[in-house]
Structure formats: C-alpha cells, structure tokens
C-alpha cells in the first residue's frame, strides 16, 4: 500500500501522465501469446532474441573464472555461426574488469549492476562511488535501482535527483533504471515511476522492470505498461527510451511473446538490441535449444545446452 | 422422464494431470459391435514434447527414491488395478476381447506389476558386481536409470502389453512417455486414471493416445528420450532405428508381426529391467 501522505503527490503525477486501464492491459497481453510464429519467422525471432540477451550472473559465488566462461559463451553462443553474439554480459561491479578483459573490442558490452543492487539501501555517496568505480573499470552500461523507499513515500524529486546524480556519474555509459515493479504494487504506480525515470533519461538509456532478486519479476503485463509509457513519452518528446524486462523470462516461447508485444506496441525500430534487452540467465540456453530444433527438426534435450550437471 | 445421457470425454494422463491434446483433435473409439463409444485425444508431436518435459521434471525425484520405496509404489499400483479390475475388464472388453479374456488380461497385468515390485530392491544385487582387479582397489559396477524412456505399446493386449513395457522401465527409476495402442486406446485411458490414484508421482508415467504414424518419427528423433522400447512393424522399426542412431538412443524392439504371447513368462523378468539401465564402474582404493 502506498503511504498516506504521498496520495496527493501521486494523484498530481497521474493527472499529468494518465492512468492505466489494468483490465485492458491484461486483455491486450493475453492476445500476444496467441500469435502463430512458425518456421523462418520463428528462426528470425529466436535469433533476434539471442542478440538481445543480457547474459546475467549475479551471485555471491561469481568468480573471474565463471565470468570468463560466461563471456566466451556470450561471444559465441552456438557453434552455428549464423547465431549472433548476445548483447551484453551483466555482472556485479567487482567483476567488470574481469569481464572487460574478454569482450573488449567486440560487439558484446559489459553491463554492471551498481548502486547497492538489489536493495539500493545505502547512502547516495556510496552508490555513486560504486557507479564511478564500475565505469572506471570499463562498464559500458550501468544498471541502477531506484530508491523505492523515497518513491513509495512520495518523495519524487529525490528519486529524480538521484537518477540524475547516477546519470552524471555514468558519463558516456548507458544507464538502465530498475523500477523493481514487484515493489510498486499497481500498474498506475509502474507507469508513474516509468515517467519519473524517463523525464531525466537520455536517448538510448533504459528502463528495466526488476532486479530478478525478488519473487515478482517481469510479466507481459508490467512490461506492456512500461513500453506503452515509452511510446507515450516518445510521441510527446521524440526521445526514444529503451526497455529491458528482467527476471522470470526462461523460455524461448516467452521471449517471442515479449517481442510480439514490442513489435505491436513500439514497432520495428525497437526490435534491436540498442532499444530492447532481455535480462536473463537461463533464457539463452532455451533459445539455442529451440534454434537447434528448428535447424535439425528434432526436439532437443536441455542438457546439451546447459552447464548444469543434471542430465535426466 | 428421459435422463440426459452423460458420456465421458477421455483425456490423456500427462505430468500427473488429465489433459486434452494441444491440437484439440480427437478420434472416435468404437465398441466391439461397431457403435460409437467415445472420442479420445489424437495427440501430436507437441503433446509428446510436453510429456517429455513432464517426465524430465519428475525423473530426478523418482530416481532418488529408495529402491524399496519404488517397489512399494509399484505394489500399490498393482493393488489399485486389482481392486478396480472389473472396470478395467470392461474397458478391454470394448475391443475384440470377450469379457473373460479381458478379466484374464487384467489379472495378468496385476501380476506383472507385483512381479516388478518385487524386483525393485533386488535387481541391483543381481546385475551389479564387485569385480576382481589386480591392484589395491575395490572395483564396483553399479546400475543407474537411463532417464526418459519412450514406450510404443502393441495393439494386441492393450493393457498387458502396455504394462509389460512400462513396468520394467520405471522399476529402476526411469520415467516413461508411452503411446497407447492405436486401435484399443481406452484401457490406457482408464489405466491413467488408476495411476493418478496410486502413489506414483505425477510425470513418472505419461500416457498418450493417438496415431502411431504421426508419433513414431518424433519418438525416434527426440534426443531427450534416452531409450525406446517398442512393439513395431518393419517400417516402424526402420524409422526407430534410424532416428535412434541420429539421437544416440537405445532401441529395444519387439516385432509386431510376431505373435507375442504377452501372458508368457518370457515377457517379464530381470532382462527387461537390464535393457533400460546404464552400468557405471567405479574404482575405490582399499583402506581409504
């Protein structure tokens, strides 16, 4: 629930940007899952999704060795040369320099979560220092979390100011602003947070659904609310903000549903990895598995595409 | 007053749930007199794919259970079939079999389940070994389940044939995706309902109904199926062998044109279990 004092401020913000028809959104996204995408268009869609993956490892047990193998897979996901490299590897800030060693000079970017990911609950100075360190180590992209505490208590200016401060610390690196939709409760709130972030972002910066560290992640519904916000913002200002759903997208079929949503809401201009990304750790394996199925015609076992030891 | 007739819509048992074919297709099953009895799902390769996913999910848990517990569960399955034998006999009698022959088939199927229930915690002692080696090591050969096994059941003995192929596979911790008889699929549907009320975890046995012609190519080529055990005619055997070679799977075939006596002792026993397990040999230093 939103805290009481913030209601008036929230209402003013919504008056400006418009509310979300929640039932309408649910109905709309249900349609995205019913498109028939077969054969060549499916292969194209899967390859496009591969090129949009931010291969992510955000675990306490990450090591330089694990980052190295992640980077190798990012550069060359499949032995089939027609499969493109992924968009980026997404790591903790301490791992940026290890990742950079492997992908420097290639199309694969290094994204770093920073600003006390995933909670964001440290002082602003600490968060900014982390961003500067990551950028200094060569991070091409910074994934920050917004200050949900400030947002939910209605302190919107503080949220904006902090994004601006991080933006400044980023320098030339792209910024991805994580709204953590699971903690924003309502579609209206997600739309409002999207506009707050977009009002200060540069073209090419991202808004991102979630950290993947909470129980509720990206869904077609909350992603739809955000890409409609991007569309409205673009029509108002001409500034094209990019989108990154993250967490909970595990299967190739889900990824295709998300791409259908992009195509039918934002159009072809957003169907590139400069404008759209998937934050996921296991999605790539399923994309490769489905591409191999399309290539050979035979259903594939998942353990041929995964690093896990389990082979049932 | 005339009562509204309540007919049954048979569904297939996949992943512990009763589902229709994703295609929505069905095909009619007729009784012995040729009258319409019911529409059963005409499963597609996508249903087979979904069943394999379900089997993969259930597999590790099933394989981790103790052999003793798997035996208990198989025995319980035999109990369920025994107590509902007249219902099952009616389902079999829908086909060409007479009521007495149908009942005899149910009894044989129950006995077969009890037979493998007994083997569950014994086959390892017989098939595993301690091997003599000329170094200070123990050398053990132990068995492991293969994984997901595809079963293609015969048209003759629609229940007993199916049970005879499924039971040895699951005894050792494999999971099964089975295609029921094409001509008499209804006993498999009823068998699925009994599986659902037994203690067998959902997804360990998945039963499809449909056309062999449509599904055998996918059984043959699906790389997630580690083995196939099938009753097949010459053309089907060729398809299964070719696909099996491509996907590196074990293929265990019974010729459909041979008049297999499913009631015979030859159709049960240790060798059927052995055909669907992997052997692992380990060295262990003595005294360590």
XYZ file of C-alpha atoms in Angstrom:
600
model
C 0.000 0.000 0.000
C 1.122 3.484 -0.697
C 1.771 5.506 2.421
C -0.950 8.037 3.153
C 0.941 11.366 2.772
C 2.001 10.542 -0.768
C -1.504 10.195 -2.186
C -1.837 13.833 -3.236
C 1.538 13.902 -4.976
C 0.800 10.589 -6.694
C -2.581 11.882 -7.878
C -0.970 15.040 -9.342
C 1.584 12.922 -11.195
C -1.095 10.622 -12.622
C -3.196 13.608 -13.715
C -0.288 14.599 -15.873
C 0.544 11.229 -17.450
C -2.775 9.385 -17.363
C -3.734 6.199 -15.560
C -3.555 2.601 -16.730
C -6.580 0.516 -17.639
C -5.438 -2.624 -15.816
C -8.093 -4.938 -17.255
C -7.389 -3.592 -20.737
C -3.678 -4.296 -20.354
C -4.288 -7.862 -19.186
C -6.627 -8.474 -22.088
C -4.193 -6.967 -24.569
C -1.193 -9.012 -23.416
C -3.213 -12.226 -23.411
C -3.520 -11.733 -27.187
C 0.262 -11.542 -27.625
C 0.556 -15.178 -26.605
C -1.774 -16.329 -29.354
C 0.235 -15.257 -32.407
C 1.338 -18.097 -34.653
C 5.044 -17.689 -35.354
C 6.496 -20.558 -37.361
C 9.433 -21.615 -39.498
C 11.521 -18.749 -40.914
C 9.879 -16.033 -38.827
C 10.395 -18.135 -35.729
C 14.090 -18.587 -36.525
C 14.375 -14.840 -37.109
C 12.596 -14.115 -33.847
C 14.790 -16.534 -31.894
C 17.992 -15.118 -33.384
C 16.799 -11.581 -32.637
C 16.080 -12.618 -29.061
C 19.588 -14.113 -28.754
C 21.068 -10.802 -29.881
C 19.042 -9.021 -27.175
C 20.068 -11.159 -24.223
C 21.954 -9.567 -21.348
C 23.650 -12.716 -20.068
C 23.486 -12.308 -16.368
C 25.289 -13.763 -13.420
C 24.636 -12.018 -10.128
C 25.617 -14.431 -7.436
C 27.775 -14.282 -4.367
C 29.766 -17.212 -5.764
C 30.790 -15.476 -9.024
C 34.481 -15.877 -9.757
C 36.738 -14.485 -12.513
C 36.744 -17.997 -13.992
C 32.993 -18.163 -14.123
C 32.880 -14.705 -15.698
C 35.415 -15.875 -18.300
C 33.265 -18.803 -19.385
C 30.183 -16.580 -19.395
C 31.980 -14.146 -21.716
C 33.073 -16.924 -24.084
C 29.505 -18.111 -24.348
C 28.300 -14.529 -24.852
C 30.685 -14.042 -27.764
C 29.924 -17.357 -29.411
C 26.645 -18.758 -28.048
C 26.499 -21.577 -30.569
C 28.840 -23.464 -32.858
C 26.458 -22.439 -35.616
C 27.978 -19.195 -36.970
C 24.590 -17.840 -38.001
C 23.682 -17.398 -34.324
C 24.683 -13.857 -33.313
C 26.542 -12.941 -30.120
C 24.440 -11.700 -27.220
C 24.048 -8.004 -26.403
C 25.932 -7.825 -23.134
C 27.127 -9.627 -20.069
C 25.637 -8.310 -16.853
C 27.751 -8.715 -13.710
C 28.430 -7.190 -10.317
C 30.701 -4.156 -10.353
C 33.635 -6.059 -8.845
C 33.582 -8.406 -11.865
C 33.554 -5.678 -14.531
C 37.301 -5.644 -15.115
C 37.383 -9.441 -15.465
C 34.538 -9.368 -17.992
C 36.042 -6.442 -19.894
C 39.247 -8.399 -20.498
C 37.339 -10.984 -22.511
C 34.913 -8.856 -24.507
C 36.864 -5.620 -25.101
C 36.857 -4.773 -28.783
C 33.817 -6.923 -29.584
C 30.145 -6.115 -30.043
C 29.378 -7.582 -26.616
C 29.050 -4.915 -23.953
C 29.724 -5.136 -20.251
C 26.817 -4.114 -18.067
C 27.279 -3.714 -14.350
C 24.655 -3.571 -11.662
C 25.591 -0.827 -9.251
C 24.011 1.417 -6.593
C 23.806 -1.230 -3.868
C 21.961 -3.698 -6.053
C 19.381 -5.131 -5.395
C 18.001 -3.108 -2.469
C 19.567 0.279 -3.139
C 19.581 0.868 0.603
C 22.882 2.659 1.120
C 23.736 6.333 1.162
C 23.818 8.156 -2.179
C 27.548 8.827 -1.878
C 28.308 5.113 -1.569
C 26.085 4.314 -4.534
C 27.697 6.965 -6.729
C 31.159 5.754 -5.779
C 30.171 2.255 -6.919
C 28.924 3.600 -10.258
C 32.155 5.562 -10.824
C 34.226 2.514 -9.980
C 32.305 0.337 -12.430
C 32.546 2.936 -15.196
C 36.241 3.353 -14.429
C 36.718 -0.397 -14.835
C 35.154 -0.177 -18.278
C 31.451 -0.854 -17.817
C 29.546 0.165 -20.966
C 26.223 0.105 -19.184
C 25.123 0.659 -15.589
C 22.027 -0.988 -14.115
C 20.825 1.096 -11.168
C 17.907 0.579 -8.804
C 15.631 3.475 -7.940
C 15.124 4.499 -4.357
C 11.835 2.697 -3.735
C 11.677 3.961 -0.175
C 11.657 7.548 -1.444
C 9.288 6.719 -4.296
C 6.706 4.990 -2.125
C 6.760 7.823 0.414
C 6.014 10.273 -2.386
C 9.397 11.967 -2.480
C 9.523 12.029 -6.278
C 12.033 14.841 -6.549
C 14.501 12.844 -4.537
C 14.048 9.838 -6.833
C 14.650 12.049 -9.866
C 17.623 13.812 -8.307
C 19.266 10.504 -7.502
C 18.777 9.225 -11.050
C 20.329 12.496 -12.309
C 23.287 12.057 -9.993
C 23.861 8.495 -11.199
C 23.434 9.657 -14.795
C 26.184 12.169 -14.266
C 28.437 9.527 -12.718
C 27.816 7.281 -15.735
C 29.462 9.694 -18.140
C 29.293 8.077 -21.567
C 27.972 4.741 -20.315
C 24.315 3.932 -20.880
C 22.078 3.825 -17.833
C 19.393 1.270 -17.067
C 16.963 2.310 -14.358
C 15.447 -0.626 -12.486
C 11.985 0.228 -11.185
C 11.580 -3.071 -9.277
C 7.956 -3.354 -10.362
C 7.240 -6.075 -7.833
C 7.535 -3.472 -5.075
C 5.455 -0.818 -6.838
C 2.161 -2.665 -6.300
C -0.018 -1.242 -9.108
C 0.143 -0.622 -12.861
C -0.537 3.089 -12.213
C 2.462 3.161 -9.953
C 4.646 1.426 -12.570
C 3.574 3.934 -15.208
C 4.276 6.842 -12.873
C 7.730 5.505 -11.991
C 8.491 4.952 -15.702
C 7.684 8.582 -16.472
C 9.682 9.826 -13.489
C 12.738 7.982 -14.758
C 12.233 8.834 -18.433
C 11.863 12.529 -17.712
C 15.590 12.690 -16.959
C 16.993 9.896 -19.158
C 18.915 10.398 -22.383
C 18.022 8.671 -25.657
C 19.455 5.182 -25.539
C 19.089 4.813 -21.782
C 16.867 2.027 -20.491
C 14.088 1.477 -18.050
C 14.118 -2.030 -16.608
C 11.419 -3.994 -14.803
C 13.161 -5.690 -11.953
C 16.292 -6.968 -10.305
C 15.342 -10.617 -10.539
C 16.100 -10.838 -6.840
C 12.531 -10.597 -5.611
C 9.708 -13.072 -6.076
C 7.821 -10.984 -8.592
C 9.536 -10.341 -11.882
C 8.865 -9.161 -15.391
C 5.490 -10.182 -16.768
C 3.929 -9.363 -20.115
C 1.521 -7.086 -18.198
C 4.014 -4.880 -16.369
C 6.304 -4.816 -19.399
C 3.365 -3.678 -21.520
C 2.654 -0.813 -19.109
C 6.295 0.253 -19.402
C 6.544 0.041 -23.198
C 3.304 1.988 -23.520
C 4.869 4.616 -21.273
C 7.919 4.608 -23.571
C 5.647 5.030 -26.584
C 3.739 7.926 -24.983
C 6.974 9.571 -23.911
C 8.392 9.191 -27.423
C 5.275 10.694 -29.023
C 5.431 13.645 -26.594
C 9.112 14.399 -26.666
C 10.695 12.458 -29.545
C 13.113 10.862 -27.089
C 13.436 7.109 -27.627
C 13.985 5.274 -24.353
C 14.944 1.590 -24.434
C 13.392 -1.265 -22.493
C 14.709 -4.223 -20.533
C 12.417 -6.764 -18.938
C 14.343 -8.903 -16.475
C 13.728 -11.914 -14.309
C 11.358 -14.789 -14.917
C 11.851 -14.995 -18.698
C 13.156 -18.529 -19.103
C 11.754 -19.984 -22.280
C 12.122 -19.116 -25.947
C 8.361 -19.037 -26.281
C 8.087 -16.363 -23.582
C 10.784 -14.331 -25.319
C 8.819 -14.447 -28.577
C 5.715 -13.233 -26.737
C 7.691 -10.250 -25.437
C 8.949 -9.484 -28.937
C 5.403 -9.604 -30.280
C 4.461 -7.033 -27.621
C 7.330 -4.790 -28.750
C 6.505 -5.119 -32.425
C 2.820 -4.355 -31.890
C 3.350 -1.513 -29.414
C 6.594 0.240 -30.341
C 7.221 -1.027 -33.853
C 10.257 -2.384 -35.681
C 12.509 0.472 -34.542
C 12.619 -1.102 -31.086
C 13.412 -4.608 -32.368
C 17.160 -4.149 -31.978
C 19.423 -4.715 -29.022
C 20.077 -0.982 -28.783
C 16.433 -0.496 -27.849
C 15.391 -3.770 -26.233
C 17.089 -6.312 -23.978
C 16.253 -9.424 -22.020
C 17.809 -9.700 -18.587
C 18.054 -13.444 -18.075
C 20.417 -16.168 -17.017
C 18.814 -19.305 -18.426
C 16.878 -17.894 -21.402
C 19.825 -18.154 -23.783
C 20.055 -21.927 -23.335
C 16.442 -22.399 -24.295
C 16.774 -20.064 -27.295
C 19.738 -22.103 -28.542
C 17.825 -25.296 -27.927
C 14.869 -24.109 -29.995
C 17.146 -22.833 -32.771
C 18.757 -26.269 -32.920
C 15.304 -27.835 -33.024
C 14.414 -25.623 -35.978
C 17.694 -26.491 -37.705
C 17.513 -30.266 -37.257
C 13.783 -30.832 -36.958
C 14.331 -32.956 -33.849
C 13.378 -31.964 -30.318
C 16.479 -31.409 -28.232
C 17.341 -32.372 -24.687
C 18.041 -29.321 -22.491
C 21.245 -30.765 -21.037
C 23.064 -30.329 -24.346
C 22.709 -26.561 -23.906
C 23.266 -26.123 -20.210
C 26.236 -26.148 -17.892
C 24.367 -27.953 -15.142
C 25.403 -31.482 -14.265
C 21.856 -32.799 -14.079
C 21.160 -34.912 -17.143
C 17.786 -36.518 -16.589
C -38.648 -38.672 -17.750
C -35.707 -39.373 -20.021
C -32.415 -38.765 -18.336
C -29.826 -36.694 -20.158
C -27.069 -39.061 -21.248
C -23.748 -38.309 -19.567
C -20.908 -39.519 -21.758
C -17.286 -39.413 -20.818
C -14.615 -37.364 -22.545
C -11.462 -39.417 -22.087
C -8.304 -37.393 -21.565
C -4.667 -38.382 -21.531
C -2.577 -38.546 -18.375
C 0.472 -36.268 -18.668
C 2.530 -34.871 -15.813
C 0.026 -36.077 -13.237
C -2.854 -34.210 -14.867
C -5.555 -35.126 -17.326
C -5.241 -33.041 -20.461
C -6.627 -32.825 -23.940
C -4.355 -32.809 -26.959
C -2.896 -29.337 -27.554
C -4.228 -29.665 -31.102
C -7.782 -30.161 -29.869
C -8.030 -33.175 -32.170
C -9.804 -36.389 -31.195
C -10.548 -39.691 -32.877
C -13.514 -41.969 -32.304
C -13.266 -45.272 -30.482
C -15.915 -47.846 -31.251
C -17.063 -50.788 -29.202
C -16.918 -54.399 -30.410
C -20.288 -54.037 -32.132
C -19.018 -51.062 -34.108
C -21.076 -48.465 -32.244
C -19.507 -45.151 -31.272
C -18.140 -45.199 -27.734
C -16.042 -42.092 -27.159
C -13.671 -39.601 -28.730
C -10.137 -39.934 -27.368
C -7.364 -37.337 -27.813
C -5.354 -37.608 -31.013
C -2.042 -36.478 -29.565
C 0.556 -34.663 -31.636
C 4.328 -34.368 -31.515
C 3.851 -31.287 -29.340
C 1.917 -33.341 -26.805
C 4.804 -35.805 -26.914
C 7.225 -32.914 -26.333
C 5.167 -31.712 -23.358
C 5.039 -35.231 -21.960
C 8.823 -35.494 -22.219
C 9.188 -32.214 -20.317
C 6.886 -33.575 -17.622
C 8.865 -36.817 -17.464
C 12.125 -34.874 -17.175
C 10.736 -32.897 -14.267
C 9.582 -35.989 -12.410
C 12.703 -38.008 -13.189
C 15.321 -36.925 -10.632
C 12.886 -37.267 -7.719
C 11.751 -40.710 -8.864
C 15.306 -41.940 -9.375
C 16.344 -40.646 -5.931
C 13.686 -42.640 -4.119
C 14.911 -45.759 -2.452
C 14.528 -48.976 -4.406
C 12.377 -50.250 -1.562
C 10.008 -47.288 -1.899
C 9.721 -47.725 -5.666
C 8.792 -51.348 -5.004
C 6.109 -50.272 -2.547
C 4.645 -47.865 -5.060
C 4.573 -50.466 -7.831
C 2.888 -52.877 -5.454
C 0.329 -50.225 -4.572
C -0.314 -49.696 -8.275
C -0.994 -53.437 -8.547
C -3.439 -53.119 -5.654
C -5.301 -50.287 -7.378
C -5.632 -52.273 -10.577
C -6.759 -55.359 -8.659
C -9.492 -53.528 -6.794
C -10.791 -51.953 -9.986
C -10.312 -54.984 -12.187
C -13.921 -55.198 -13.332
C -13.856 -51.585 -14.536
C -10.651 -52.281 -16.425
C -12.004 -55.525 -17.843
C -14.971 -53.621 -19.237
C -12.610 -51.173 -20.908
C -10.668 -54.018 -22.503
C -13.846 -55.851 -23.485
C -14.826 -52.833 -25.589
C -12.365 -54.180 -28.128
C -12.431 -57.603 -29.674
C -11.732 -59.436 -26.420
C -14.536 -61.195 -24.617
C -15.313 -60.405 -21.005
C -13.496 -63.494 -19.663
C -10.390 -62.871 -21.757
C -10.418 -59.251 -20.635
C -10.510 -60.227 -16.992
C -7.671 -62.672 -17.573
C -5.621 -59.843 -19.085
C -6.244 -57.585 -16.080
C -5.175 -60.325 -13.689
C -2.002 -60.887 -15.702
C -1.275 -57.136 -15.658
C -1.671 -57.020 -11.881
C 0.668 -59.995 -11.533
C 3.198 -58.301 -13.758
C 3.192 -55.164 -11.615
C 3.642 -57.249 -8.466
C 6.453 -59.153 -10.202
C 8.396 -55.932 -10.882
C 7.523 -54.532 -7.451
C 9.443 -57.483 -6.110
C 12.405 -56.852 -8.397
C 12.689 -53.170 -7.438
C 15.049 -53.712 -4.498
C 16.674 -56.882 -5.888
C 17.837 -56.272 -9.436
C 20.795 -54.194 -8.252
C 22.193 -57.152 -6.270
C 21.920 -59.399 -9.306
C 23.106 -57.031 -12.018
C 25.696 -55.075 -10.059
C 29.008 -56.658 -9.189
C 32.252 -56.400 -7.295
C 34.938 -57.043 -9.894
C 38.324 -58.652 -9.291
C 41.195 -56.274 -10.125
C 44.939 -56.705 -9.646
C 45.573 -53.555 -7.654
C 44.644 -52.418 -4.144
C 41.232 -51.197 -5.224
C 37.643 -52.169 -4.874
C 36.032 -52.206 -8.273
C 32.252 -51.895 -8.277
C 29.781 -51.989 -11.108
C 26.514 -50.342 -10.147
C 23.401 -49.530 -12.154
C 21.755 -46.212 -12.893
C 18.459 -45.449 -14.627
C 18.854 -44.180 -18.200
C 16.395 -41.303 -17.973
C 13.274 -40.888 -20.047
C 12.153 -43.983 -21.897
C 9.740 -43.932 -24.834
C 7.255 -46.785 -24.967
C 5.206 -47.745 -28.013
C 2.611 -50.291 -26.933
C 1.205 -53.127 -29.045
C -2.366 -53.249 -30.332
C -2.759 -56.799 -29.075
C -3.262 -56.964 -25.303
C -3.807 -53.200 -24.972
C -3.345 -53.232 -21.193
C -0.980 -56.126 -20.594
C 1.334 -55.126 -23.453
C 1.495 -51.547 -22.164
C 2.120 -52.598 -18.571
C 4.747 -55.148 -19.637
C 6.747 -52.390 -21.343
C 6.243 -49.644 -18.749
C 6.813 -51.600 -15.532
C 10.440 -52.718 -16.095
C 11.372 -49.172 -17.154
C 10.055 -47.430 -14.048
C 11.248 -50.157 -11.665
C 14.821 -48.886 -11.956
C 13.965 -45.174 -11.718
C 13.389 -44.293 -15.356
C 10.385 -42.220 -16.329
C 8.169 -43.130 -19.253
C 6.329 -41.485 -22.109
C 4.100 -44.140 -23.636
C 1.946 -44.288 -26.718
C -1.094 -46.495 -26.127
C -2.494 -48.963 -28.613
C -3.887 -47.148 -31.638
C -6.803 -49.498 -32.118
C -7.759 -50.002 -28.456
C -6.615 -46.881 -26.596
C -9.346 -46.823 -23.973
C -7.770 -49.258 -21.468
C -4.724 -46.935 -21.351
C -7.004 -44.020 -20.514
C -8.505 -45.986 -17.626
C -5.013 -47.098 -16.589
C -4.046 -43.407 -16.410
C -6.934 -42.798 -14.023
C -5.611 -45.592 -11.828
C -2.072 -44.211 -11.951
C -3.461 -40.882 -10.757
C -4.904 -42.511 -7.644
C -1.846 -44.662 -6.942
C 1.214 -43.305 -5.137
C 3.199 -42.988 -8.355
C 4.400 -39.343 -8.560
C 2.884 -37.342 -11.428
C 5.055 -37.336 -14.546
C 6.736 -40.709 -13.946
C 4.359 -42.359 -16.389
C 2.804 -40.259 -19.133
C 0.293 -41.847 -21.474
C -0.523 -40.584 -24.947
C -3.254 -41.752 -27.276
C -3.044 -41.145 -30.990
C -1.772 -42.439 -34.296
C 1.489 -44.376 -34.472
C 2.185 -42.984 -37.924
C 2.183 -39.414 -36.574
C 4.101 -40.004 -33.377
C 6.737 -42.653 -34.084
C 9.004 -40.267 -36.065
C 9.105 -37.914 -33.076
C 9.707 -40.794 -30.658
C 12.613 -41.810 -32.883
C 14.313 -38.416 -33.163
C 13.627 -36.716 -29.812
C 17.083 -36.502 -28.254
C 15.716 -36.224 -24.716
C 14.403 -39.788 -24.885
C 17.307 -41.988 -23.855
C 15.740 -45.243 -24.925
C 12.796 -46.598 -26.842
C 11.060 -49.832 -26.110
C 8.534 -50.521 -28.825
C 6.373 -53.116 -30.488
C 6.692 -52.135 -34.122
C 6.235 -53.367 -37.672
C 9.100 -53.433 -40.200
C 8.698 -49.842 -41.424
C 8.348 -48.502 -37.886
C 11.387 -50.455 -36.746
C 13.424 -48.892 -39.512
C 12.242 -45.396 -38.585
C 13.007 -46.023 -34.908
C 16.465 -47.428 -35.656
C 17.407 -44.552 -37.967
C 16.110 -41.870 -35.609
C 17.599 -43.705 -32.667
C 21.018 -43.729 -34.325
C 20.806 -39.994 -35.037
C 19.855 -39.163 -31.470
C 22.087 -41.857 -29.926
C 19.414 -43.706 -28.041
C 18.984 -47.324 -27.124
C 16.294 -49.063 -29.156
C 14.624 -52.200 -27.841
C 12.223 -53.668 -30.367
C 9.635 -56.395 -30.427
C 8.348 -57.371 -33.854
C 4.658 -56.572 -34.181
C 4.221 -59.326 -36.762
C 5.445 -61.969 -34.304
C 2.512 -63.237 -32.331
C 3.982 -62.309 -28.949
C 2.422 -64.116 -26.020
C 2.167 -61.263 -23.533
C 0.897 -63.652 -20.892
C 4.063 -65.732 -21.040
C 6.865 -65.630 -18.509
C 9.264 -64.564 -21.248
C 7.685 -61.120 -21.208
C 8.675 -60.377 -17.644
C 11.840 -60.604 -15.640
C 15.231 -59.197 -14.950
C 16.409 -58.793 -18.539
C 13.693 -56.280 -19.336
C 14.990 -54.181 -16.445
C 18.598 -54.666 -17.540
C 17.833 -53.421 -21.043
C 16.907 -49.988 -19.682
C 19.699 -49.165 -17.253
C 23.243 -47.886 -17.543
C 26.173 -49.535 -15.816
C 28.736 -47.467 -14.011
C 32.024 -48.919 -12.849
C 33.977 -47.171 -10.108
C 37.367 -47.749 -8.547
C 37.863 -47.131 -4.878
C 41.204 -47.516 -3.056
C 41.221 -50.159 -0.348
C 41.727 -48.731 3.119
C 40.913 -45.154 2.170
